[in-house]
mmCIF file of C-alpha atoms and ligand atoms in Angstrom:
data_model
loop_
_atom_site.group_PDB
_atom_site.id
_atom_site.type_symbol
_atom_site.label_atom_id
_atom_site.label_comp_id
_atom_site.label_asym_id
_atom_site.label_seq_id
_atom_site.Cartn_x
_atom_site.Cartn_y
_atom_site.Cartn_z
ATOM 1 C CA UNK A 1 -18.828 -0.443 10.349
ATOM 2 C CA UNK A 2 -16.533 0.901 12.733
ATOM 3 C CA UNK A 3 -12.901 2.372 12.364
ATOM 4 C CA UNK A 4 -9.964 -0.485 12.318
ATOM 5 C CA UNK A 5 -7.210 -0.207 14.590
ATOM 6 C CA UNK A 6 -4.222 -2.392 15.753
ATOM 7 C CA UNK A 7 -6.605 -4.097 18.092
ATOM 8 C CA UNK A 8 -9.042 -4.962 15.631
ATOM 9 C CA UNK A 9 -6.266 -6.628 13.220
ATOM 10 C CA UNK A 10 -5.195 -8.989 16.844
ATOM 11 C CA UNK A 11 -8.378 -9.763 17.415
ATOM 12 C CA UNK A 12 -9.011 -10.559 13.504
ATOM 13 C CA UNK A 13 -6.203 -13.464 13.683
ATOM 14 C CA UNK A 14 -7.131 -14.254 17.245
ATOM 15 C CA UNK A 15 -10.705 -15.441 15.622
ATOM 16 C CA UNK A 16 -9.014 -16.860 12.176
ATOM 17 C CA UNK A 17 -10.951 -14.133 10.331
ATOM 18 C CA UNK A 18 -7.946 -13.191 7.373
ATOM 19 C CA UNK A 19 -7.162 -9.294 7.322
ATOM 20 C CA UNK A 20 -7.585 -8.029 3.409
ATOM 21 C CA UNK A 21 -4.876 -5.135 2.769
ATOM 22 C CA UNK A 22 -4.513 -3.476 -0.416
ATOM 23 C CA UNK A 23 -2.118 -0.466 -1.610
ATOM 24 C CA UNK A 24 -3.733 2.943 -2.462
ATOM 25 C CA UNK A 25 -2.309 6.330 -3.488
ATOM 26 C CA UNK A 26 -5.207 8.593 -4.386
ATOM 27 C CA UNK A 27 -8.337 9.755 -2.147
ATOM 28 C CA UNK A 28 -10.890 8.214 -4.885
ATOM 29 C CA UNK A 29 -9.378 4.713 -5.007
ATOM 30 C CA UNK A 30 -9.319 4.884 -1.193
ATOM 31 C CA UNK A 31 -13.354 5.418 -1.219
ATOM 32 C CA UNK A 32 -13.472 2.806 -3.099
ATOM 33 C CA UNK A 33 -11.307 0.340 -1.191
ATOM 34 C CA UNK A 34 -12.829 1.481 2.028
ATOM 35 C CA UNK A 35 -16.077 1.168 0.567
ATOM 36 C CA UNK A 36 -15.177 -2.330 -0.313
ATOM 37 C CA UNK A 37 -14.189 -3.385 3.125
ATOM 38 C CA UNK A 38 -10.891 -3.213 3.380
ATOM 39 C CA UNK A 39 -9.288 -3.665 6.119
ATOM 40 C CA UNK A 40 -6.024 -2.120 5.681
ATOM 41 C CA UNK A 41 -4.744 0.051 3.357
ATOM 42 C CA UNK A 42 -1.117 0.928 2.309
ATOM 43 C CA UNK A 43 0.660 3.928 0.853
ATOM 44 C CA UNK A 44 3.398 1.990 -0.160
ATOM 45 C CA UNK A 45 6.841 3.349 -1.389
ATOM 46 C CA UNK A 46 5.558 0.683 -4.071
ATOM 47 C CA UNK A 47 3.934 4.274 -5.502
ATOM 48 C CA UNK A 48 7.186 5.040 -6.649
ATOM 49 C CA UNK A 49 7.041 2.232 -9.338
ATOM 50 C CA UNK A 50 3.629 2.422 -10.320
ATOM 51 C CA UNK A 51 2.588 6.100 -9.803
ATOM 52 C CA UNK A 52 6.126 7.766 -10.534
ATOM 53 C CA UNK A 53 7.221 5.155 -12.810
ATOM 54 C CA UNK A 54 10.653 4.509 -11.362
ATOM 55 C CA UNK A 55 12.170 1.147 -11.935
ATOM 56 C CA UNK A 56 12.742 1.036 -8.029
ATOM 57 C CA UNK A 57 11.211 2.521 -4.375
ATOM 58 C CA UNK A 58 14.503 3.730 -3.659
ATOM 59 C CA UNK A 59 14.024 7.679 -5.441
ATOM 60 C CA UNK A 60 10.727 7.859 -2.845
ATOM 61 C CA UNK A 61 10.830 10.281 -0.200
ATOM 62 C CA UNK A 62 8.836 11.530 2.559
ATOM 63 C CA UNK A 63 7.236 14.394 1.322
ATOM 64 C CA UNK A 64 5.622 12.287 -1.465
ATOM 65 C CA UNK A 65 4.596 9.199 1.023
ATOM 66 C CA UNK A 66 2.810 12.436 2.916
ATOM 67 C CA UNK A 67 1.768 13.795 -0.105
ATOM 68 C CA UNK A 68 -0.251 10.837 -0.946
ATOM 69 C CA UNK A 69 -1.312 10.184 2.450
ATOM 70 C CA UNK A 70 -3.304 12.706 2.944
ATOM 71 C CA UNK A 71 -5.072 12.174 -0.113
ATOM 72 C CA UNK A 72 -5.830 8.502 1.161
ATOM 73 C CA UNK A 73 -7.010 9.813 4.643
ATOM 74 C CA UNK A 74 -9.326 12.035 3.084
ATOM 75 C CA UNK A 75 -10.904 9.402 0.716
ATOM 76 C CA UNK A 76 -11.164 6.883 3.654
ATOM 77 C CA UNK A 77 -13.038 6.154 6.940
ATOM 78 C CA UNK A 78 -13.407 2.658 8.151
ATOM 79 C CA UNK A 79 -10.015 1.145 7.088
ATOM 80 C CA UNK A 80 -6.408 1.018 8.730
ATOM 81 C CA UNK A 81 -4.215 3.540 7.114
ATOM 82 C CA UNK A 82 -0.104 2.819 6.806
ATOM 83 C CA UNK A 83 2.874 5.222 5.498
ATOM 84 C CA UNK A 84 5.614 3.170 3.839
ATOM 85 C CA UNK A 85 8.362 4.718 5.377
ATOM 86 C CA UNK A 86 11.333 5.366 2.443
ATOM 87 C CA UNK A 87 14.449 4.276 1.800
ATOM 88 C CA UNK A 88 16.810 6.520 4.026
ATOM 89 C CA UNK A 89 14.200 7.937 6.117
ATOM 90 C CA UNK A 90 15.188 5.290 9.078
ATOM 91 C CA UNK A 91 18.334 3.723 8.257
ATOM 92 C CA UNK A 92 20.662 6.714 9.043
ATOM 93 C CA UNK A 93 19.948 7.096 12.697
ATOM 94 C CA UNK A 94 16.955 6.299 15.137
ATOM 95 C CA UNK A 95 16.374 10.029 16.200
ATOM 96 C CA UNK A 96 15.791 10.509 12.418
ATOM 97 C CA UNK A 97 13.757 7.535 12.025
ATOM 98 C CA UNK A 98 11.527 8.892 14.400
ATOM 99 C CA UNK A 99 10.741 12.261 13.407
ATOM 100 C CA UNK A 100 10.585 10.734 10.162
ATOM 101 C CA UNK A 101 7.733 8.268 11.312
ATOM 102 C CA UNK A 102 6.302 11.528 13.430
ATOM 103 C CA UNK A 103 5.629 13.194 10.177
ATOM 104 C CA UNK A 104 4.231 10.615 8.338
ATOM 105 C CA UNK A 105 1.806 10.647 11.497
ATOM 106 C CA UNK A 106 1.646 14.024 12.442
ATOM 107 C CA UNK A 107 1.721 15.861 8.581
ATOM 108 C CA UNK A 108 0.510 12.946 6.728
ATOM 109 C CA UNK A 109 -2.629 11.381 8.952
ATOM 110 C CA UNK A 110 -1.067 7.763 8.829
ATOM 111 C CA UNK A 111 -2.211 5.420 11.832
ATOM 112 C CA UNK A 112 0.837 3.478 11.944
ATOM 113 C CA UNK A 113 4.052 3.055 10.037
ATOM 114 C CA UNK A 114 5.751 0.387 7.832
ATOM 115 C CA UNK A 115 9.581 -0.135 7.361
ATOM 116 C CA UNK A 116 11.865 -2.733 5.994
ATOM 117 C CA UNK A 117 14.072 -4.979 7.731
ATOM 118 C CA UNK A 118 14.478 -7.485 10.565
ATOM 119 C CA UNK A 119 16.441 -7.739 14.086
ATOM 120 C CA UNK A 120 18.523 -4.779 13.067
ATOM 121 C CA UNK A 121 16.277 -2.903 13.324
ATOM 122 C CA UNK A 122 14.596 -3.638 16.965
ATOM 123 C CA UNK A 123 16.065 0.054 18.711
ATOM 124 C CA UNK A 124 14.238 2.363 15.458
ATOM 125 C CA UNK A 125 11.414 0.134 16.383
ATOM 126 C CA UNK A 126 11.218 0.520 19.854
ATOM 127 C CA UNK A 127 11.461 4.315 19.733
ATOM 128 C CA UNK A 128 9.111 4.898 16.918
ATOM 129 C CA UNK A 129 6.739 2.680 18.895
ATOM 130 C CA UNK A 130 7.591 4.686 22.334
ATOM 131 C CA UNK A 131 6.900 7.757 20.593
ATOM 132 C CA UNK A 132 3.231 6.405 20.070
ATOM 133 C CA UNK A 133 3.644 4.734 16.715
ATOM 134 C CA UNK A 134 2.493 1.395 15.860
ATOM 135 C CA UNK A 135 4.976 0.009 13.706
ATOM 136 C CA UNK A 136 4.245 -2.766 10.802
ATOM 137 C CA UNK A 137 7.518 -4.605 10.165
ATOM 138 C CA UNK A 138 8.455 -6.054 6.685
ATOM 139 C CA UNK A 139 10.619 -8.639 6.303
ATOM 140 C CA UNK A 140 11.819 -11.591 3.402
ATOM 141 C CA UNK A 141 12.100 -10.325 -0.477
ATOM 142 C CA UNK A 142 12.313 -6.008 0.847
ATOM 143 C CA UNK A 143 12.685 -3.747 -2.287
ATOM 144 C CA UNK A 144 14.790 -1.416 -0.759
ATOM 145 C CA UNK A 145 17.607 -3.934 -0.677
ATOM 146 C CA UNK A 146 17.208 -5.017 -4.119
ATOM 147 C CA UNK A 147 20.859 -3.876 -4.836
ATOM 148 C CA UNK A 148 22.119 -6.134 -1.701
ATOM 149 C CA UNK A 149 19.974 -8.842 -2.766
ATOM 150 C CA UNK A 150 20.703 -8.624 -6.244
ATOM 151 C CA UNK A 151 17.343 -8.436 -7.757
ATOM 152 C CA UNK A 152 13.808 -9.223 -6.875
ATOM 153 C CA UNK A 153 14.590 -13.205 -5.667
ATOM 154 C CA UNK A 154 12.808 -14.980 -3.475
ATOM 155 C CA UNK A 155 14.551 -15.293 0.056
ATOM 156 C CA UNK A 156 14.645 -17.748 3.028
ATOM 157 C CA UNK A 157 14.718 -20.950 0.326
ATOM 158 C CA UNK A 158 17.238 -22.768 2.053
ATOM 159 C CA UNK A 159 17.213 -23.999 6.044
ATOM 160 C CA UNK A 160 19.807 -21.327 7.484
ATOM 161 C CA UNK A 161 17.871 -17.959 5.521
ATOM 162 C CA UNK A 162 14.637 -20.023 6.589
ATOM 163 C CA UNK A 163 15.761 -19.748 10.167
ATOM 164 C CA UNK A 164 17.066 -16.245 9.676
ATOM 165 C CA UNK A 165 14.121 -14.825 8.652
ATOM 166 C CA UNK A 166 11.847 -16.485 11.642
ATOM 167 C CA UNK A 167 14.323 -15.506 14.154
ATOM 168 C CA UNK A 168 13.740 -11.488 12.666
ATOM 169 C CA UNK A 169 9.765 -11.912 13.254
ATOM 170 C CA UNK A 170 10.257 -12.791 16.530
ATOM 171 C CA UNK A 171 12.705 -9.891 17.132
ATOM 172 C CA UNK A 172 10.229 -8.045 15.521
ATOM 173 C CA UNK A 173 7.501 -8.768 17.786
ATOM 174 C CA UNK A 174 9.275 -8.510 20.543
ATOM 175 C CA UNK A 175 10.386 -4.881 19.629
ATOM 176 C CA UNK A 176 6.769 -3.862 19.610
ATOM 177 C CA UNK A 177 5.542 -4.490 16.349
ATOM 178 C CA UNK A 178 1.898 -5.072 15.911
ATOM 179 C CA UNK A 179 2.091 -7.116 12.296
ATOM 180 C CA UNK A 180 4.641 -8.087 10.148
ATOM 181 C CA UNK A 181 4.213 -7.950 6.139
ATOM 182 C CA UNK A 182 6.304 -11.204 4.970
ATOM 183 C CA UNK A 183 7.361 -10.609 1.005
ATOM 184 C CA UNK A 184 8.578 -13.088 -1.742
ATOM 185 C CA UNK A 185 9.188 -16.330 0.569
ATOM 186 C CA UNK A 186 8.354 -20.008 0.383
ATOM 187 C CA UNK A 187 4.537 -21.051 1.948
ATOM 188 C CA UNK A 188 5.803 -22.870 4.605
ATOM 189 C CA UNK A 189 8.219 -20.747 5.958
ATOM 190 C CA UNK A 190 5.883 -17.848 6.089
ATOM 191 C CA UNK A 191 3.492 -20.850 7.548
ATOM 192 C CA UNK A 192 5.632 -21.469 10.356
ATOM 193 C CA UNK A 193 6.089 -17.772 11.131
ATOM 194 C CA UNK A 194 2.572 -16.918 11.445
ATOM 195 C CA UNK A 195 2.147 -20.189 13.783
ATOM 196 C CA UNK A 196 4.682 -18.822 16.191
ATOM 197 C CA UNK A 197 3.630 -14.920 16.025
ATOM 198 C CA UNK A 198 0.849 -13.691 18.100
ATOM 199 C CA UNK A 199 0.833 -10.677 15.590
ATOM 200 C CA UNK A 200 -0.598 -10.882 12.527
ATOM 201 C CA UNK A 201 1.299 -11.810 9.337
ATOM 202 C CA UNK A 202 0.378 -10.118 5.942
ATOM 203 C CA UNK A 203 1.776 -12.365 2.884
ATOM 204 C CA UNK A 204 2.990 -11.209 -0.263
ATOM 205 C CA UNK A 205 3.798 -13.774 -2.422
ATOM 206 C CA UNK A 206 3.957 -15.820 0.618
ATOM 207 C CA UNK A 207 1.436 -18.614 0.492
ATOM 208 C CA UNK A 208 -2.283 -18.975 1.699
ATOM 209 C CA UNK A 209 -1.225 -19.474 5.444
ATOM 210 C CA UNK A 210 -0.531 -15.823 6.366
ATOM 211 C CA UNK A 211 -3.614 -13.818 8.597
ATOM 212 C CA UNK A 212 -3.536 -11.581 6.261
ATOM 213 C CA UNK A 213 -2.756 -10.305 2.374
ATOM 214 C CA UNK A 214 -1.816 -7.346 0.525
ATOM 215 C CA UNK A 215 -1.754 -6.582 -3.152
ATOM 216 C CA UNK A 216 -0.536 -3.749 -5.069
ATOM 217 C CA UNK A 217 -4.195 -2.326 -6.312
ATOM 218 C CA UNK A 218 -2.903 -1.586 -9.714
ATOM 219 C CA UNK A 219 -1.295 -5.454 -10.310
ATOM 220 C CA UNK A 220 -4.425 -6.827 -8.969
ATOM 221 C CA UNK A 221 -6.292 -4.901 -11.188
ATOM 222 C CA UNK A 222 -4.680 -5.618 -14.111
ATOM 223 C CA UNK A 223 -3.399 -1.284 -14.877
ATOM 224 C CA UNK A 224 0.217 -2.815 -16.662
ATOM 225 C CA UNK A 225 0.292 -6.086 -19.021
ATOM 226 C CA UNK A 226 3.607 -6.327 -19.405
ATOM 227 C CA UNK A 227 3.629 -6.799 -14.973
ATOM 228 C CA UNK A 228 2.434 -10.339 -13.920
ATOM 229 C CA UNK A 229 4.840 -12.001 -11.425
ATOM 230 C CA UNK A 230 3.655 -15.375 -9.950
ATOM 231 C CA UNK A 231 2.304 -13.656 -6.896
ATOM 232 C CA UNK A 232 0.240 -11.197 -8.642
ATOM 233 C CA UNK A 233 -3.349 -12.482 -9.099
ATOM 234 C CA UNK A 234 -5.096 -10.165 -11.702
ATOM 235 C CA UNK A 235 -9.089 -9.587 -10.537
ATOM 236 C CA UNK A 236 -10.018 -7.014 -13.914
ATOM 237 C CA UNK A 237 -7.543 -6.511 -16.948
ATOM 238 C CA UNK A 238 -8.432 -2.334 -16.480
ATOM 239 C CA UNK A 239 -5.464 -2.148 -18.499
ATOM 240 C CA UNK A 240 -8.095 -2.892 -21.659
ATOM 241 C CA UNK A 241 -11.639 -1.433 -20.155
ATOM 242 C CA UNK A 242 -9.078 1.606 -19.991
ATOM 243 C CA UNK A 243 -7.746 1.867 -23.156
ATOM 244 C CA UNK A 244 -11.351 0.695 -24.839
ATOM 245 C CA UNK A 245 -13.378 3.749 -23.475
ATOM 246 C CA UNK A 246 -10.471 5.954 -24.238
ATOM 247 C CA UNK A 247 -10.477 4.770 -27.868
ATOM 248 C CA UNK A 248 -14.496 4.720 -27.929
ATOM 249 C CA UNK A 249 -14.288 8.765 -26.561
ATOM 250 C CA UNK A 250 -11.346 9.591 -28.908
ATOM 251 C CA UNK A 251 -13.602 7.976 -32.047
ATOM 252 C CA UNK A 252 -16.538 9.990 -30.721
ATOM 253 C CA UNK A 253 -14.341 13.155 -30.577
ATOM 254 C CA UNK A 254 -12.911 12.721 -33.659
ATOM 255 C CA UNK A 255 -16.753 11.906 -35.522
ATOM 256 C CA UNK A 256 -18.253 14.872 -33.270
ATOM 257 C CA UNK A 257 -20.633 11.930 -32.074
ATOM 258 C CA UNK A 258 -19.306 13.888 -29.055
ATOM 259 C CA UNK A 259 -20.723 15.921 -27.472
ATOM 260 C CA UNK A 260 -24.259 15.228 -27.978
ATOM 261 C CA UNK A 261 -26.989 17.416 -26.989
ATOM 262 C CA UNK A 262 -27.378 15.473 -24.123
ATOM 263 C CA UNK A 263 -24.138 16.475 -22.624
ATOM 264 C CA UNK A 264 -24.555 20.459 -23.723
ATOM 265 C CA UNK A 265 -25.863 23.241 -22.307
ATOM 266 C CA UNK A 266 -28.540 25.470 -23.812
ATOM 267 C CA UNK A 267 -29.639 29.700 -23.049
ATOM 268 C CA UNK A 268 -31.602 30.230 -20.414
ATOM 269 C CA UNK A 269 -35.267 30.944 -22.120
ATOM 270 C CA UNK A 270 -35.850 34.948 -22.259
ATOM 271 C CA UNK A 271 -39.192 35.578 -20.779
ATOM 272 C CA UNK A 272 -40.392 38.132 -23.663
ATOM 273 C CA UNK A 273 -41.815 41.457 -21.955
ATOM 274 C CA UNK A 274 -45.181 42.148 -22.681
ATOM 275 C CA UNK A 275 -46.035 46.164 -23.391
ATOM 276 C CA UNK A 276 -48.049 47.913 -21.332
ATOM 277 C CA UNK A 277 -51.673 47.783 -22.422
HETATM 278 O O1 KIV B 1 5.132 -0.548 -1.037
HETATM 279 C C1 KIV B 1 4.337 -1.501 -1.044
HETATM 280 O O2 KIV B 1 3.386 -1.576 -1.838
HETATM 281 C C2 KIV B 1 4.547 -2.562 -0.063
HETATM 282 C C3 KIV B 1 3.604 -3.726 -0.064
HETATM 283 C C4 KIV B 1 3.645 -4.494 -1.317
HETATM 284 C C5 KIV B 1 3.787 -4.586 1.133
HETATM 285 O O3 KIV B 1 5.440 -2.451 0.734
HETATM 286 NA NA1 NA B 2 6.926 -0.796 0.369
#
């Protein structure tokens, strides 16, 4: 199949076909998520919860979205790959949100970059996109302002925040963005944004109505049980096929059922010389 782009994504909502996007941090996951058929794949600052085990994104930082990236690029080679880009890698100024965004590019092999945030944003956007970027906004419930927000809550429930948040996709899309990632908001708000965008929308706990979704790969396949918000939809509890073949090995180790001789290696046979006649 061939490689996705930014065009590929337009034409996907153009022709109703929903764009599947998942989070990956590791080249073998990303064979198998390419492999798949996804369309899109993320290295998310999202890593920083469930690969560095932080209780937020915020300690994320470049280096490790590179890190990570590269690993992605090399496991992948049909899908659409994103850098997250961290918290205080655009906020401080644009000139630094742009050689940030450069590296994730240049260093990293992303295709595009993702940041947080709405209208205030528009100038980092237009630069990073000048600069050759495509830029995936990310708007509604955004982690990085969990302090400002007060905790993960859901955002744009009332009429004025509903407004608010359709008024930053549009700035969004008119700064150059080429999809917007709409996080923790009701259905029909995130509805009525994707109705008036001519980019693609990617819903995260957002309702059925976005062009798109993305999940966290290790919510959706079940890695944590003590993690299951009301967006998360769990497709395998690995959590348990994990921890059962780990047990079954460990058991095996301990009753030397392990290794058998099928998994050991013998001498190579001596060809015996024969004396001369
Ligand atoms: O970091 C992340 O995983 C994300 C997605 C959930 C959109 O930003
Ligand atoms: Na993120």
């Amino acid at each position: 199949a061939n490689k996705v782009t930014i065009h590929t994504l337009r034409k996907m909502k153009q022709a109703g076909e929903r764009i599947g996007m998942l989070t990956c941090y590791d080249a073998t996951f990303a064979r198998i998520l390419d492999g798949a058929g996804a369309e899109v794949l993320l290295v998310g600052d999202s890593l920083g919860n469930v690969f560095q085990g932080e209780k937020t994104t915020l300690p994320v930082t470049v280096d490790q979205i590179i890190y990570h990236l590269r690993a992605v690029c090399r496991g992948t080679s049909r899908a659409h790959v994103v850098g997250d880009m961290p918290f205080m890698s655009y906020q401080t100024s644009v000139d630094e949100a742009v050689r940030n965004a450069g590296r994730l590019v240049a260093e990293g092999g992303a295709e595009a970059v993702k940041l947080e945030g709405g209208a205030d944003f528009d100038e980092v956007i237009r630069k990073i996109v000048r600069a050759g970027i495509p830029v995936m906004g990310h708007i509604g419930l955004t982690p990085q302002s969990v302090h400002r927000m007060g905790g993960y809550v859901i955002q744009g429930r009332d009429e004025e925040k509903a407004k608010k948040l359709l008024d930053d996709a549009l700035a969004l899309e008119a700064a150059g963005c080429y999809s917007v990632v709409l996080e923790g908001i009701p259905a029909t708000v995130a509805e009525e944004i994707t109705s008036k965008l001519s980019i693609p929308t990617i819903g995260i706990g957002a309702g059925p109505s976005c062009d798109g979704q993305v999940l966290v790969i290790y919510d959706l396949l079940g890695m944590d049980p003590s993690f299951s918000p009301k967006f998360v939809k769990r497709y395998a509890q690995l959590h348990e096929t994990i921890g059962g073949a780990v047990r079954t090995y460990l058991e095996e180790v301990k009753s030397a059922a392990f290794p058998s001789e099928a998994h050991s290696f013998q001498m190579t046979p001596q060809v015996r010389s024969v004396p001369d006649a």
